[in-house]
CSV table of C-alpha atoms in Angstrom, one decimal:
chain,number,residue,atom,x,y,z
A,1,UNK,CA,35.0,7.2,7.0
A,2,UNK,CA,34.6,5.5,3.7
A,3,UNK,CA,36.3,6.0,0.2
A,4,UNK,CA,33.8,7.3,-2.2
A,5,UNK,CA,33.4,8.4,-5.8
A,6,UNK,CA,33.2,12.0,-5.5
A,7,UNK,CA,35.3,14.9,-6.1
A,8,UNK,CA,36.0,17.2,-3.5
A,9,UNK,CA,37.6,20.3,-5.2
A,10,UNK,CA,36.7,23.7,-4.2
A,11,UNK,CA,33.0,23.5,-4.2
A,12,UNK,CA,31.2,24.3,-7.0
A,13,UNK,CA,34.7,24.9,-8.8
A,14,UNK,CA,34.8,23.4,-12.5
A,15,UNK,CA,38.2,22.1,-13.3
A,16,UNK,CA,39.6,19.7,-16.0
A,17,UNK,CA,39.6,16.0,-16.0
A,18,UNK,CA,41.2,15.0,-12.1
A,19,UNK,CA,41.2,11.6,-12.7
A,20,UNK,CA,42.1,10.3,-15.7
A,21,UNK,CA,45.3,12.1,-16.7
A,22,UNK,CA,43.3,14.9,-18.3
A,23,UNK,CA,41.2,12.5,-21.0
A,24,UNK,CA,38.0,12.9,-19.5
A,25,UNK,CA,35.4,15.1,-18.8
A,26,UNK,CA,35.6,18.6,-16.5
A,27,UNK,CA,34.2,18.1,-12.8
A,28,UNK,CA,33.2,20.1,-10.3
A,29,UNK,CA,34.0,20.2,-6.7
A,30,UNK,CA,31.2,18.6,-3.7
A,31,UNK,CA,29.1,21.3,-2.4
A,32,UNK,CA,27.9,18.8,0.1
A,33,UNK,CA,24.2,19.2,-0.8
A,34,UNK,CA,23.5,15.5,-0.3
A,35,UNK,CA,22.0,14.5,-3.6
A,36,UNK,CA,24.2,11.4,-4.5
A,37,UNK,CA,21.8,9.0,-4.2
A,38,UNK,CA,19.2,10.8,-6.0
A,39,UNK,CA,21.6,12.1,-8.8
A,40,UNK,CA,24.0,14.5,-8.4
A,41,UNK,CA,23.4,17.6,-10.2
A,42,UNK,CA,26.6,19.8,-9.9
A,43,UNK,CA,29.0,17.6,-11.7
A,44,UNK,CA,30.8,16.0,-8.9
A,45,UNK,CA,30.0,12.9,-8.4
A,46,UNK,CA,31.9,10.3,-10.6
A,47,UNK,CA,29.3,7.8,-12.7
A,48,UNK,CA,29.1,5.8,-15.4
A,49,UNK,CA,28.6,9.1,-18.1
A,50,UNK,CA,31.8,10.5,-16.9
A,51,UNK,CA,34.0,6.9,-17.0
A,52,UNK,CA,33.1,4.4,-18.7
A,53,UNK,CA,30.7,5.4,-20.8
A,54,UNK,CA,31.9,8.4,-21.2
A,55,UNK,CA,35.3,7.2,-22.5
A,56,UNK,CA,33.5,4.0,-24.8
A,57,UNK,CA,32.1,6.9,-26.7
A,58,UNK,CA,35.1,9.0,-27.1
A,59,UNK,CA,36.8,6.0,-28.6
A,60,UNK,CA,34.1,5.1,-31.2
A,61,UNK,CA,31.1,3.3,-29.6
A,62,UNK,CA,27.5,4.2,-30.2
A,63,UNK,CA,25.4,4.4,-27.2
A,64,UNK,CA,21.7,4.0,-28.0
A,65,UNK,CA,19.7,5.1,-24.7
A,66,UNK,CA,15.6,5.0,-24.1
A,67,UNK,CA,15.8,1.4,-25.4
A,68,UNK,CA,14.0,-1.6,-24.1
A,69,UNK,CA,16.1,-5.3,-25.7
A,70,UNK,CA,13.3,-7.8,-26.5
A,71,UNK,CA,15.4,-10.4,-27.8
A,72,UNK,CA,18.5,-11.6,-28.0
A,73,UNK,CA,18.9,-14.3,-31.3
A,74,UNK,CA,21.6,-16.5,-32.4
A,75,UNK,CA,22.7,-16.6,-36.2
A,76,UNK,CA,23.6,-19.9,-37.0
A,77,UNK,CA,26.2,-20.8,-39.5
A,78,UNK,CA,28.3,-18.3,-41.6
A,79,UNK,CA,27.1,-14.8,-42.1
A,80,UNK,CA,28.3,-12.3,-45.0
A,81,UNK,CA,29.1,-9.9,-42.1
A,82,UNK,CA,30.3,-12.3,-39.3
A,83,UNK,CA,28.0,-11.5,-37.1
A,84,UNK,CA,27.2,-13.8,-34.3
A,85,UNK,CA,24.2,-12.4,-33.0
A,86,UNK,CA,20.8,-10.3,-33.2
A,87,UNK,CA,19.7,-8.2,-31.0
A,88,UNK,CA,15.9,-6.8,-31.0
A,89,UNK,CA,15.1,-3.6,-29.4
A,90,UNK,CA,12.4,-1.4,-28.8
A,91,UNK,CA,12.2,2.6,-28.1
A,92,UNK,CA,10.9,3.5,-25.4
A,93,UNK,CA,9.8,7.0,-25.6
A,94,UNK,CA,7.3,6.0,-28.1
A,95,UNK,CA,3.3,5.9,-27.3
A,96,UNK,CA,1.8,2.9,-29.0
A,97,UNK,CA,3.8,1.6,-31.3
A,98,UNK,CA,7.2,1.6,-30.2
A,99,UNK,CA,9.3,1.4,-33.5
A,100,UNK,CA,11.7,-1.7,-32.9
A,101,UNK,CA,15.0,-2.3,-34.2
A,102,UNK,CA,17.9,-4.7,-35.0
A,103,UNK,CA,21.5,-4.7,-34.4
A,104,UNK,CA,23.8,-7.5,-35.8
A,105,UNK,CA,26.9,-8.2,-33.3
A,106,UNK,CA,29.7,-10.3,-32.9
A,107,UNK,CA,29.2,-10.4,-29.1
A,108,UNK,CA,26.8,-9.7,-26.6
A,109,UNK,CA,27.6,-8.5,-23.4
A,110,UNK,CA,24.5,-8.4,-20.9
A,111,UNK,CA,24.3,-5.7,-18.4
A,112,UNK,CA,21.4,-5.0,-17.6
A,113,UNK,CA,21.4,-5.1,-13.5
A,114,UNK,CA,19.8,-8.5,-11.8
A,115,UNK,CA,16.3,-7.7,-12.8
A,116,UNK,CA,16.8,-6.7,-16.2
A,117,UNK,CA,19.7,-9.5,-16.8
A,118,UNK,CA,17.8,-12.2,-15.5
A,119,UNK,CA,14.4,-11.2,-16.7
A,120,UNK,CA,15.5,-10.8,-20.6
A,121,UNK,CA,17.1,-14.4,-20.7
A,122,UNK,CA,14.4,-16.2,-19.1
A,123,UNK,CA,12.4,-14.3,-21.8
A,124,UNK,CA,14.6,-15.7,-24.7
A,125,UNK,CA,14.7,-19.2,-22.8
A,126,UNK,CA,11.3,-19.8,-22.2
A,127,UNK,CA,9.3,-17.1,-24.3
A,128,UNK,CA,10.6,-16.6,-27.3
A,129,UNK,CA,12.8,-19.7,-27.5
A,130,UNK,CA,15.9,-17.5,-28.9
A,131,UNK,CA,18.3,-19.3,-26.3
A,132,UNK,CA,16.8,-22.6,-25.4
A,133,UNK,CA,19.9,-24.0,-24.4
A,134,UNK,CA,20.4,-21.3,-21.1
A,135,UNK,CA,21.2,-23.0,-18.2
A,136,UNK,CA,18.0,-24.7,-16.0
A,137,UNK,CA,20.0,-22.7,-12.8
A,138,UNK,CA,19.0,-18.7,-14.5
A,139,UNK,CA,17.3,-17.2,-11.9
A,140,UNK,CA,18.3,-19.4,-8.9
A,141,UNK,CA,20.3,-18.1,-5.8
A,142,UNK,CA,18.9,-14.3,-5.9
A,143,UNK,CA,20.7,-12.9,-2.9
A,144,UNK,CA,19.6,-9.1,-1.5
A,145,UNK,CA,22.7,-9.2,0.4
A,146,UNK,CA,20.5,-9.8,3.6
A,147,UNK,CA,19.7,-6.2,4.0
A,148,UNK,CA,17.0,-4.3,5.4
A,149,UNK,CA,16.6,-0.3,5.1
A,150,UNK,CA,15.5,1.2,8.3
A,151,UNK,CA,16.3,4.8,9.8
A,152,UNK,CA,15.4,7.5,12.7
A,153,UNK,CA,13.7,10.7,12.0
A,154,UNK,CA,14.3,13.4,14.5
A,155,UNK,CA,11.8,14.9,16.5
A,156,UNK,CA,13.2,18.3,16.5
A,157,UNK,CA,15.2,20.0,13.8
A,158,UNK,CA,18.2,21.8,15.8
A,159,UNK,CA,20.7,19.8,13.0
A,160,UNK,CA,20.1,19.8,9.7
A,161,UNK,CA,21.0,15.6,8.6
A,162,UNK,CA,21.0,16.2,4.9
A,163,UNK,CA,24.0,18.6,4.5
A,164,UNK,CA,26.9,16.5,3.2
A,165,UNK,CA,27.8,13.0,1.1
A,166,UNK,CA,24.7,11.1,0.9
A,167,UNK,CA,27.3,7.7,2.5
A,168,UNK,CA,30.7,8.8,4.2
A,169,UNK,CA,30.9,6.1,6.9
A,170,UNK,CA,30.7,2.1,7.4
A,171,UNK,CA,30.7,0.1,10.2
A,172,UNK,CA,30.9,-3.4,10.9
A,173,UNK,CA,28.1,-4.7,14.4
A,174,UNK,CA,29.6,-8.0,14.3
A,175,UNK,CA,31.5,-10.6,12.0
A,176,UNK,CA,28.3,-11.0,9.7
A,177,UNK,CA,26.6,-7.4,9.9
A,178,UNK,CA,27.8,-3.9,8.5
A,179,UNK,CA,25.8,-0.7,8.6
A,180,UNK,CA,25.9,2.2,6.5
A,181,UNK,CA,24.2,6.0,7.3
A,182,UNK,CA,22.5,7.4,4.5
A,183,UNK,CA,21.4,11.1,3.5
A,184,UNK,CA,18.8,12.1,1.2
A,185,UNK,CA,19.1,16.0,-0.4
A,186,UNK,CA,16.0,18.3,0.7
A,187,UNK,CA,12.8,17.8,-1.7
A,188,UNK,CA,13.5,14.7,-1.7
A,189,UNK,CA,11.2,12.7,0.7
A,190,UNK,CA,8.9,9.8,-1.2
A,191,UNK,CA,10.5,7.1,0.6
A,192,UNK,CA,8.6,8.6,3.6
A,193,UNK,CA,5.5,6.9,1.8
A,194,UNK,CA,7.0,3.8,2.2
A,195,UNK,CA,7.5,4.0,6.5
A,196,UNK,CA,6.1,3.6,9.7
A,197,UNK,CA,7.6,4.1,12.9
A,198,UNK,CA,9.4,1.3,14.6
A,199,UNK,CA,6.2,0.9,17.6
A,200,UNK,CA,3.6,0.4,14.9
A,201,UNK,CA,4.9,-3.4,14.1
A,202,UNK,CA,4.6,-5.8,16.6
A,203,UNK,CA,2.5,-9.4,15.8
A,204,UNK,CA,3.0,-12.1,14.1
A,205,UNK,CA,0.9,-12.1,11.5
A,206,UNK,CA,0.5,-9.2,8.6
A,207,UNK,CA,-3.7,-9.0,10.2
A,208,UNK,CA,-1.5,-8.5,13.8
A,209,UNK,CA,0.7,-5.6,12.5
A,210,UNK,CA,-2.1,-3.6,10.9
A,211,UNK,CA,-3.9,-3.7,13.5
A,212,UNK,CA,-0.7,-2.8,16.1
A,213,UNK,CA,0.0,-0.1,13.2
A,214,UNK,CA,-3.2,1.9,13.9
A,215,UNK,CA,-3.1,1.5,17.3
A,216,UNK,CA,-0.1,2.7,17.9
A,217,UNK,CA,-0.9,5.8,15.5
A,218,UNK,CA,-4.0,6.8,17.5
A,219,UNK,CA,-1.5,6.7,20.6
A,220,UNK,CA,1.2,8.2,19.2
A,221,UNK,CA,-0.1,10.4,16.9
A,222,UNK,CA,2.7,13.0,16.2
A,223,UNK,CA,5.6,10.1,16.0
A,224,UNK,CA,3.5,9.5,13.3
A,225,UNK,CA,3.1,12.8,11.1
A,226,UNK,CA,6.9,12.9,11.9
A,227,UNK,CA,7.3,9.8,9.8
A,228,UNK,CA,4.9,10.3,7.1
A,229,UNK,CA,3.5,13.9,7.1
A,230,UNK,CA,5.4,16.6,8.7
A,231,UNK,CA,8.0,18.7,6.3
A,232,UNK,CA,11.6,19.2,6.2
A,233,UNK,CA,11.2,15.2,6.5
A,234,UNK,CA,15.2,14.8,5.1
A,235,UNK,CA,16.8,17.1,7.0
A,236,UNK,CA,15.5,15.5,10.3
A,237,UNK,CA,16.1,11.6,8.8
A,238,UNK,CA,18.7,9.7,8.4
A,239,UNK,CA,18.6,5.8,7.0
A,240,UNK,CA,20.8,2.9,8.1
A,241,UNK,CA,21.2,0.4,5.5
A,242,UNK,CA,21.8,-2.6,7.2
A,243,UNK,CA,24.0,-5.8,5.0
A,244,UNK,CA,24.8,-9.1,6.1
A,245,UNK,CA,27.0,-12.1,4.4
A,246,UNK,CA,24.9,-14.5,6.1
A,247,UNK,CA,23.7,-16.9,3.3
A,248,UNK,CA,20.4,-16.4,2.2
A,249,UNK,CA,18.4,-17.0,-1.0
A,250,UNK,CA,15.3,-17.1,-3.2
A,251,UNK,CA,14.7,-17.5,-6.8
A,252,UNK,CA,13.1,-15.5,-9.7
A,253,UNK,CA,11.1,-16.6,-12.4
A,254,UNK,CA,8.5,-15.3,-14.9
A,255,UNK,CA,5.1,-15.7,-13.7
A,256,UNK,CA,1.8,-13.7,-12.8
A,257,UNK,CA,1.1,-12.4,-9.6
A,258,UNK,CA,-1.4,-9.9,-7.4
A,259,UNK,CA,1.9,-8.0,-7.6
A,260,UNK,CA,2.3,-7.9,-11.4
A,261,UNK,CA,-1.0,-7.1,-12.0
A,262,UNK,CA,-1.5,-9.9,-13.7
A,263,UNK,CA,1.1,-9.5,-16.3
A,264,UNK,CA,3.6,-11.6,-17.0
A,265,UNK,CA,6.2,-10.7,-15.0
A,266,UNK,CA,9.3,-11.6,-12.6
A,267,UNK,CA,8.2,-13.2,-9.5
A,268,UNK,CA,10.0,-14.1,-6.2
A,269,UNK,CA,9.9,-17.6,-4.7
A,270,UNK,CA,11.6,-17.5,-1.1
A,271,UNK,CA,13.9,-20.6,-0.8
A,272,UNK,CA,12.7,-22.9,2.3
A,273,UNK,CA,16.0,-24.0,4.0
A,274,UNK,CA,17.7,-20.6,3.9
A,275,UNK,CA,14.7,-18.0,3.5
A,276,UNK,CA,15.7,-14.1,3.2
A,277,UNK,CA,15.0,-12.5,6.8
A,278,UNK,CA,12.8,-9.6,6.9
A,279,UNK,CA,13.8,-8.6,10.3
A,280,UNK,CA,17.5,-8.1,11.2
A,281,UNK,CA,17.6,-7.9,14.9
A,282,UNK,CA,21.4,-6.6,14.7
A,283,UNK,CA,20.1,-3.5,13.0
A,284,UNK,CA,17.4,-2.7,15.5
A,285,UNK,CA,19.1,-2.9,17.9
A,286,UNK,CA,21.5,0.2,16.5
A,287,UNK,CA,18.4,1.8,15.2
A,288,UNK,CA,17.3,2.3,18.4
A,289,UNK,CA,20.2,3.3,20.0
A,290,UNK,CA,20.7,6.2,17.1
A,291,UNK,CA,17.6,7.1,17.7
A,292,UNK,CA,17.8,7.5,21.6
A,293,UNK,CA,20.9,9.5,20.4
A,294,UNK,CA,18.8,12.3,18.3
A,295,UNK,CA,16.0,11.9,20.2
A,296,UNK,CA,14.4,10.8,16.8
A,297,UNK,CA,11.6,8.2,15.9
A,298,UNK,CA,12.9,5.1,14.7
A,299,UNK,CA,11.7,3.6,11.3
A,300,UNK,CA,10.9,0.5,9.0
A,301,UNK,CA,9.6,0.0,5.6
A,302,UNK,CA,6.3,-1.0,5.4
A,303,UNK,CA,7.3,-4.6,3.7
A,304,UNK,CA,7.6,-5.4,7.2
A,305,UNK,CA,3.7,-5.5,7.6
A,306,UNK,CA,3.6,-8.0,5.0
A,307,UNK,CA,6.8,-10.0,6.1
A,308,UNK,CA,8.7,-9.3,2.8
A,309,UNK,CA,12.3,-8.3,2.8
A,310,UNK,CA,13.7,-5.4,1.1
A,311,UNK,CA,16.7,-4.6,-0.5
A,312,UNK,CA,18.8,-2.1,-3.0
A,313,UNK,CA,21.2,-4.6,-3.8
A,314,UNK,CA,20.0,-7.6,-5.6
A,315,UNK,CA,22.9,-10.1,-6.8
A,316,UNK,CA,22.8,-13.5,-8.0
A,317,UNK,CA,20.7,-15.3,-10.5
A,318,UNK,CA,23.4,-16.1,-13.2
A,319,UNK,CA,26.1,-18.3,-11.2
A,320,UNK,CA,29.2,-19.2,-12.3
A,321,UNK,CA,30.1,-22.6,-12.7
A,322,UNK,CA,32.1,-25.3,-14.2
A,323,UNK,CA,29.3,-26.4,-16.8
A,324,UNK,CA,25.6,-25.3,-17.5
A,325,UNK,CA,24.2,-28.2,-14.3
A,326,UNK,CA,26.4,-26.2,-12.0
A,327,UNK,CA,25.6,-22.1,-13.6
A,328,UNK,CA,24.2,-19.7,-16.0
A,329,UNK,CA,28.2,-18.6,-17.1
A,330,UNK,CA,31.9,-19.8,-16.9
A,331,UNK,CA,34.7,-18.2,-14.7
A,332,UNK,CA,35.1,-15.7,-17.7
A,333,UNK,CA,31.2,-14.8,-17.2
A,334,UNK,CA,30.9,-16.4,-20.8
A,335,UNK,CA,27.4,-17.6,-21.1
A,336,UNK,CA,27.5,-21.9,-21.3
A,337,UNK,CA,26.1,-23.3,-24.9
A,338,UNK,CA,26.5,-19.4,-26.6
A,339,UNK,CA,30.2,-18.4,-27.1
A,340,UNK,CA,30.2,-14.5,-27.1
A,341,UNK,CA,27.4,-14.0,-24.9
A,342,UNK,CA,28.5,-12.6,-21.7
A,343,UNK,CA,27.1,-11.3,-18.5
A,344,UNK,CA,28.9,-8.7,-16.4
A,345,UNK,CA,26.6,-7.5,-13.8
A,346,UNK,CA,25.5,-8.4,-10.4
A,347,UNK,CA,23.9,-11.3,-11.3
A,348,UNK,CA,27.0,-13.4,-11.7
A,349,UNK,CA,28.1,-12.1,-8.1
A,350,UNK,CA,27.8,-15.6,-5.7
A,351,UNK,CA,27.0,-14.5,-2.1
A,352,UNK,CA,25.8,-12.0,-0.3
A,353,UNK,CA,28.8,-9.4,0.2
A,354,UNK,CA,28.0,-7.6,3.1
A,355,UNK,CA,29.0,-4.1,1.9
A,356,UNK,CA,27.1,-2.5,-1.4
A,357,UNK,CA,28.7,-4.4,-4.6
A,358,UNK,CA,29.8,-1.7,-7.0
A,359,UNK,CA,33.4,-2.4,-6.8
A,360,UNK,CA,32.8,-5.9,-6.7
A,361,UNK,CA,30.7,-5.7,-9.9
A,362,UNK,CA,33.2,-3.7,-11.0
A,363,UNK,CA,36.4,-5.6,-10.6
A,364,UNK,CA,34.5,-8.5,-12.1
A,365,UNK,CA,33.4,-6.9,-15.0
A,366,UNK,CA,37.2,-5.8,-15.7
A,367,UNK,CA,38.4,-8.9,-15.4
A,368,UNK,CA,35.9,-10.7,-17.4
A,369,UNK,CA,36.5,-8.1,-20.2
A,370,UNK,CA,40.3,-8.8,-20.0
A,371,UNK,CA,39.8,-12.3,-21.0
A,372,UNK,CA,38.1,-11.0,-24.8
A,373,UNK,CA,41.0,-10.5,-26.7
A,374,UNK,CA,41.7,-6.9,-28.6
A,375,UNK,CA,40.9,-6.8,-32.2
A,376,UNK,CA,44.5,-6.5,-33.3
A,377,UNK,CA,45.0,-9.9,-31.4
A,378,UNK,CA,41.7,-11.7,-31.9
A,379,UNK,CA,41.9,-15.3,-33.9
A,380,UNK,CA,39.0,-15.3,-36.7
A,381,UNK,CA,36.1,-15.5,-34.9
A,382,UNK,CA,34.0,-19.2,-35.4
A,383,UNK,CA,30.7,-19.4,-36.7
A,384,UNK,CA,27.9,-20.3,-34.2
A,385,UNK,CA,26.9,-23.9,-34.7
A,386,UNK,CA,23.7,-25.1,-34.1
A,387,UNK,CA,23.4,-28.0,-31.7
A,388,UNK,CA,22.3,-31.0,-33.1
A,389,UNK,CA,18.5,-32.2,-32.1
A,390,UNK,CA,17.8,-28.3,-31.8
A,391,UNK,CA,14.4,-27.3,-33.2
A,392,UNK,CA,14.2,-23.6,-33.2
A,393,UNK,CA,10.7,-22.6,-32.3
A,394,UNK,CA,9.3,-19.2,-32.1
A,395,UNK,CA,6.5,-19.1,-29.3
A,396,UNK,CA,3.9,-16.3,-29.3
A,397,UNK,CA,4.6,-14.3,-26.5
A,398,UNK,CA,1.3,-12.4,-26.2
A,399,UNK,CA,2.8,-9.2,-26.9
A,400,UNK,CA,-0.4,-8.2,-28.6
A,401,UNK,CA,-2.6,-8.4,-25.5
A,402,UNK,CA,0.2,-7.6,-22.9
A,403,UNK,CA,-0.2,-3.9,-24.9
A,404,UNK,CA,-3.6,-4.4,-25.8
A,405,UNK,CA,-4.4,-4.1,-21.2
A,406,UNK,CA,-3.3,-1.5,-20.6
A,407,UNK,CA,-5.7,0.4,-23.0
A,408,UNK,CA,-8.7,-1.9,-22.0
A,409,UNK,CA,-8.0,-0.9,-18.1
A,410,UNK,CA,-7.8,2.9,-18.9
A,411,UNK,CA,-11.1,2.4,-20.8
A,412,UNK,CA,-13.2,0.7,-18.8
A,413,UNK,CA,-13.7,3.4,-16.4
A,414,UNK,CA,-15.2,5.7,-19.0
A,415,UNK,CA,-17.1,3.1,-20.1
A,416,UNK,CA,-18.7,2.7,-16.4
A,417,UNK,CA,-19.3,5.8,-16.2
A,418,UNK,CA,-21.3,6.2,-19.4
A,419,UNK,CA,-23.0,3.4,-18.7
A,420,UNK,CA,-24.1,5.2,-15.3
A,421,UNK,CA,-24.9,8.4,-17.0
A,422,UNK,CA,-26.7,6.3,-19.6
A,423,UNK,CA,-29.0,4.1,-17.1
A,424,UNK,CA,-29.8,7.8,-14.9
A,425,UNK,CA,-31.0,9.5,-18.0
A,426,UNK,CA,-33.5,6.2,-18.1
């Protein structure tokens, strides 16, 4: 068994507050339905709205959701309201032209998850040229905590694997390789779109594994549908996540790729001495052995085809170091060159853990926090000063076409197609 963040009451019971002395919000006790990964939604599982966030707004802060930060801009020199920073944002809700707005701050803390974290400073670095003095290391040593997300769908449905807590045990294989069972609630069965069974993916090459994959499909026709087609495809599945702390690596960076669709994007670069494995052999092996167990047809993600690892935990990218050669941040996860700029999310985390990071992000994040002094305590804050040399230049970052695409590409094929009607009528 492992701990988790749910509260098991009566079920389906609404009581006050149970964890925080009576100061936050009712909950509701587990009726195992197995919805946590998917979002709970009878009030018993314990996220950010009902801690955190739900606590920062009870004691005065304004949460501003459906908003997409463009920019993030120094003020240099004293301002009338002491304000350190700018921060540009868009809404997101809106069609065409999403209003955009400006908040003036003091600080700035960045959490925004890897991708989001990484991808809005390397913006500001290198698009906008808001923060031209980030670190050249943003973006290096991504980890995906050397995972890979397999499962077993059963053949027959004499137990139902979706009743219960979507995780309630961890194992560890070996020194360097834990495993974790996962449940999804029923209805909820995309990530079937995403499998094949274990037999289709032999080869060496992606060409090899296609080929294998239809072969084996024509052979085993029904292992199959019971993958991809059949219903009541969660309460016959189960996942293993699969985590390692071996050290692995690659990089992001904004680019264009056949996976971007040719916007400007993040792209992955895998890192040549210590690449991210695709395959975990460990894993198999107790993917097959589950499987023999349920008499089930054993999984993988169709990445595998392509020889690209997967993950749902991607850490790294803003390292802590002892100056801006050696990271993005300092031990306080203070950004180097920008006082008041923090980062607290997984992107500061420096290996690959093993085990999923949310009470390593956590516990970082707290600690981080403790080092910014409360407001009765806080010296006067210092003026940013701009570094000498500095030429602040605002690059065009193609916004106009990066909208202007998506409009051509839902055009052009009405346009075909009255230029087909057109030409017939001739």
């Amino acid at each position: 068994p492992t701990p988790v963040a749910i509260f098991f009451g009566e079920p389906g019971e609404v009581v006050s507050d149970p964890f925080f002395d009576g100061e936050g919000p009712e909950r509701a006790g587990c009726i195992h339905c197995g919805g946590c990964m998917v979002g709970c939604r009878h009030n018993a599982k314990n996220t950010l709205d009902k801690n955190y966030l739900y606590f920062a707004e009870k004691w005065g802060a304004e949460i501003r959701a459906e908003a997409n930060v463009l920019d993030i801009r120094p003020l240099y020199g004293p301002q009338p309201d002491n304000a350190r920073y700018e921060v540009v944002y868009e809404h997101i809700t809106d069609w065409f032209m999403k209003r955009k707005q400006v908040v003036r701050t003091r600080n700035v803390v960045v959490a925004g998850g890897v991708l989001g974290t990484v991808d809005l400073l390397l913006k500001c670095r290198d698009e906008s040229g808001s923060l031209p003095k980030l670190s050249r290391r943003l973006g290096l040593r991504v980890r995906s905590n050397s995972e890979a997300l397999i499962g077993v769908t059963a053949r027959e449905t004499a137990q139902d694997f979706s009743e219960g807590v979507a995780i309630t045990s961890h194992f560890w294989v070996d020194e360097v390789t834990s495993v974790e069972p996962v449940r999804f609630p029923p209805g909820s069965s995309f990530m079937r779109t995403l499998m094949l069974p274990l037999e289709s993916l032999k080869g060496k090459t992606t060409l090899a594994h296609f080929g294998h994959a239809l072969w084996e499909g024509l052979k085993r026709p029904f292992d199959l549908l019971t993958v991809r087609v059949l219903p009541k495809w969660p309460e016959k599945n189960t996942v293993l996540l699969v985590m390692q702390t071996l050290d692995n690596r690659m990089s992001l960076r904004r680019g264009r790729s056949l996976w971007t669709l040719g916007f400007k994007g993040l792209v992955t670069h895998r890192d040549p001495d210590q690449p991210i494995p695709t395959v975990i052999e460990t894993g198999r092996a107790i993917l097959n052995r589950f499987a023999d167990k349920v008499n089930g047809v054993p999984w993988v993600g169709m990445n595998e085809l392509m020889n690209k690892p997967n993950t749902a935990h991607v850490l790294g990218g803003c390292g802590i170091g002892g100056n801006e050669t050696e990271g993005v941040v300092d031990v306080n996860q203070q950004v180097f060159n920008y006082p008041g700029l923090y980062v607290a999310d997984a992107s500061v985390i420096p290996v690959n853990l093993g085990v999923n990071p949310s009470l390593t992000i956590t516990a970082m994040t707290e600690r981080a926090m403790a080092h910014i002094p409360q407001k009765v305590d806080a010296p006067p804050l210092e003026p940013l000063q701009k570094p000498e040399g500095l030429e602040l230049v605002q690059r065009k970052d193609g916004r106009f076409l990066q909208k202007a695409l998506p409009f051509i590409f839902a055009l052009l094929p009405l346009s075909l197609l009255f230029l087909f009607k057109t030409f017939k009528r001739k």
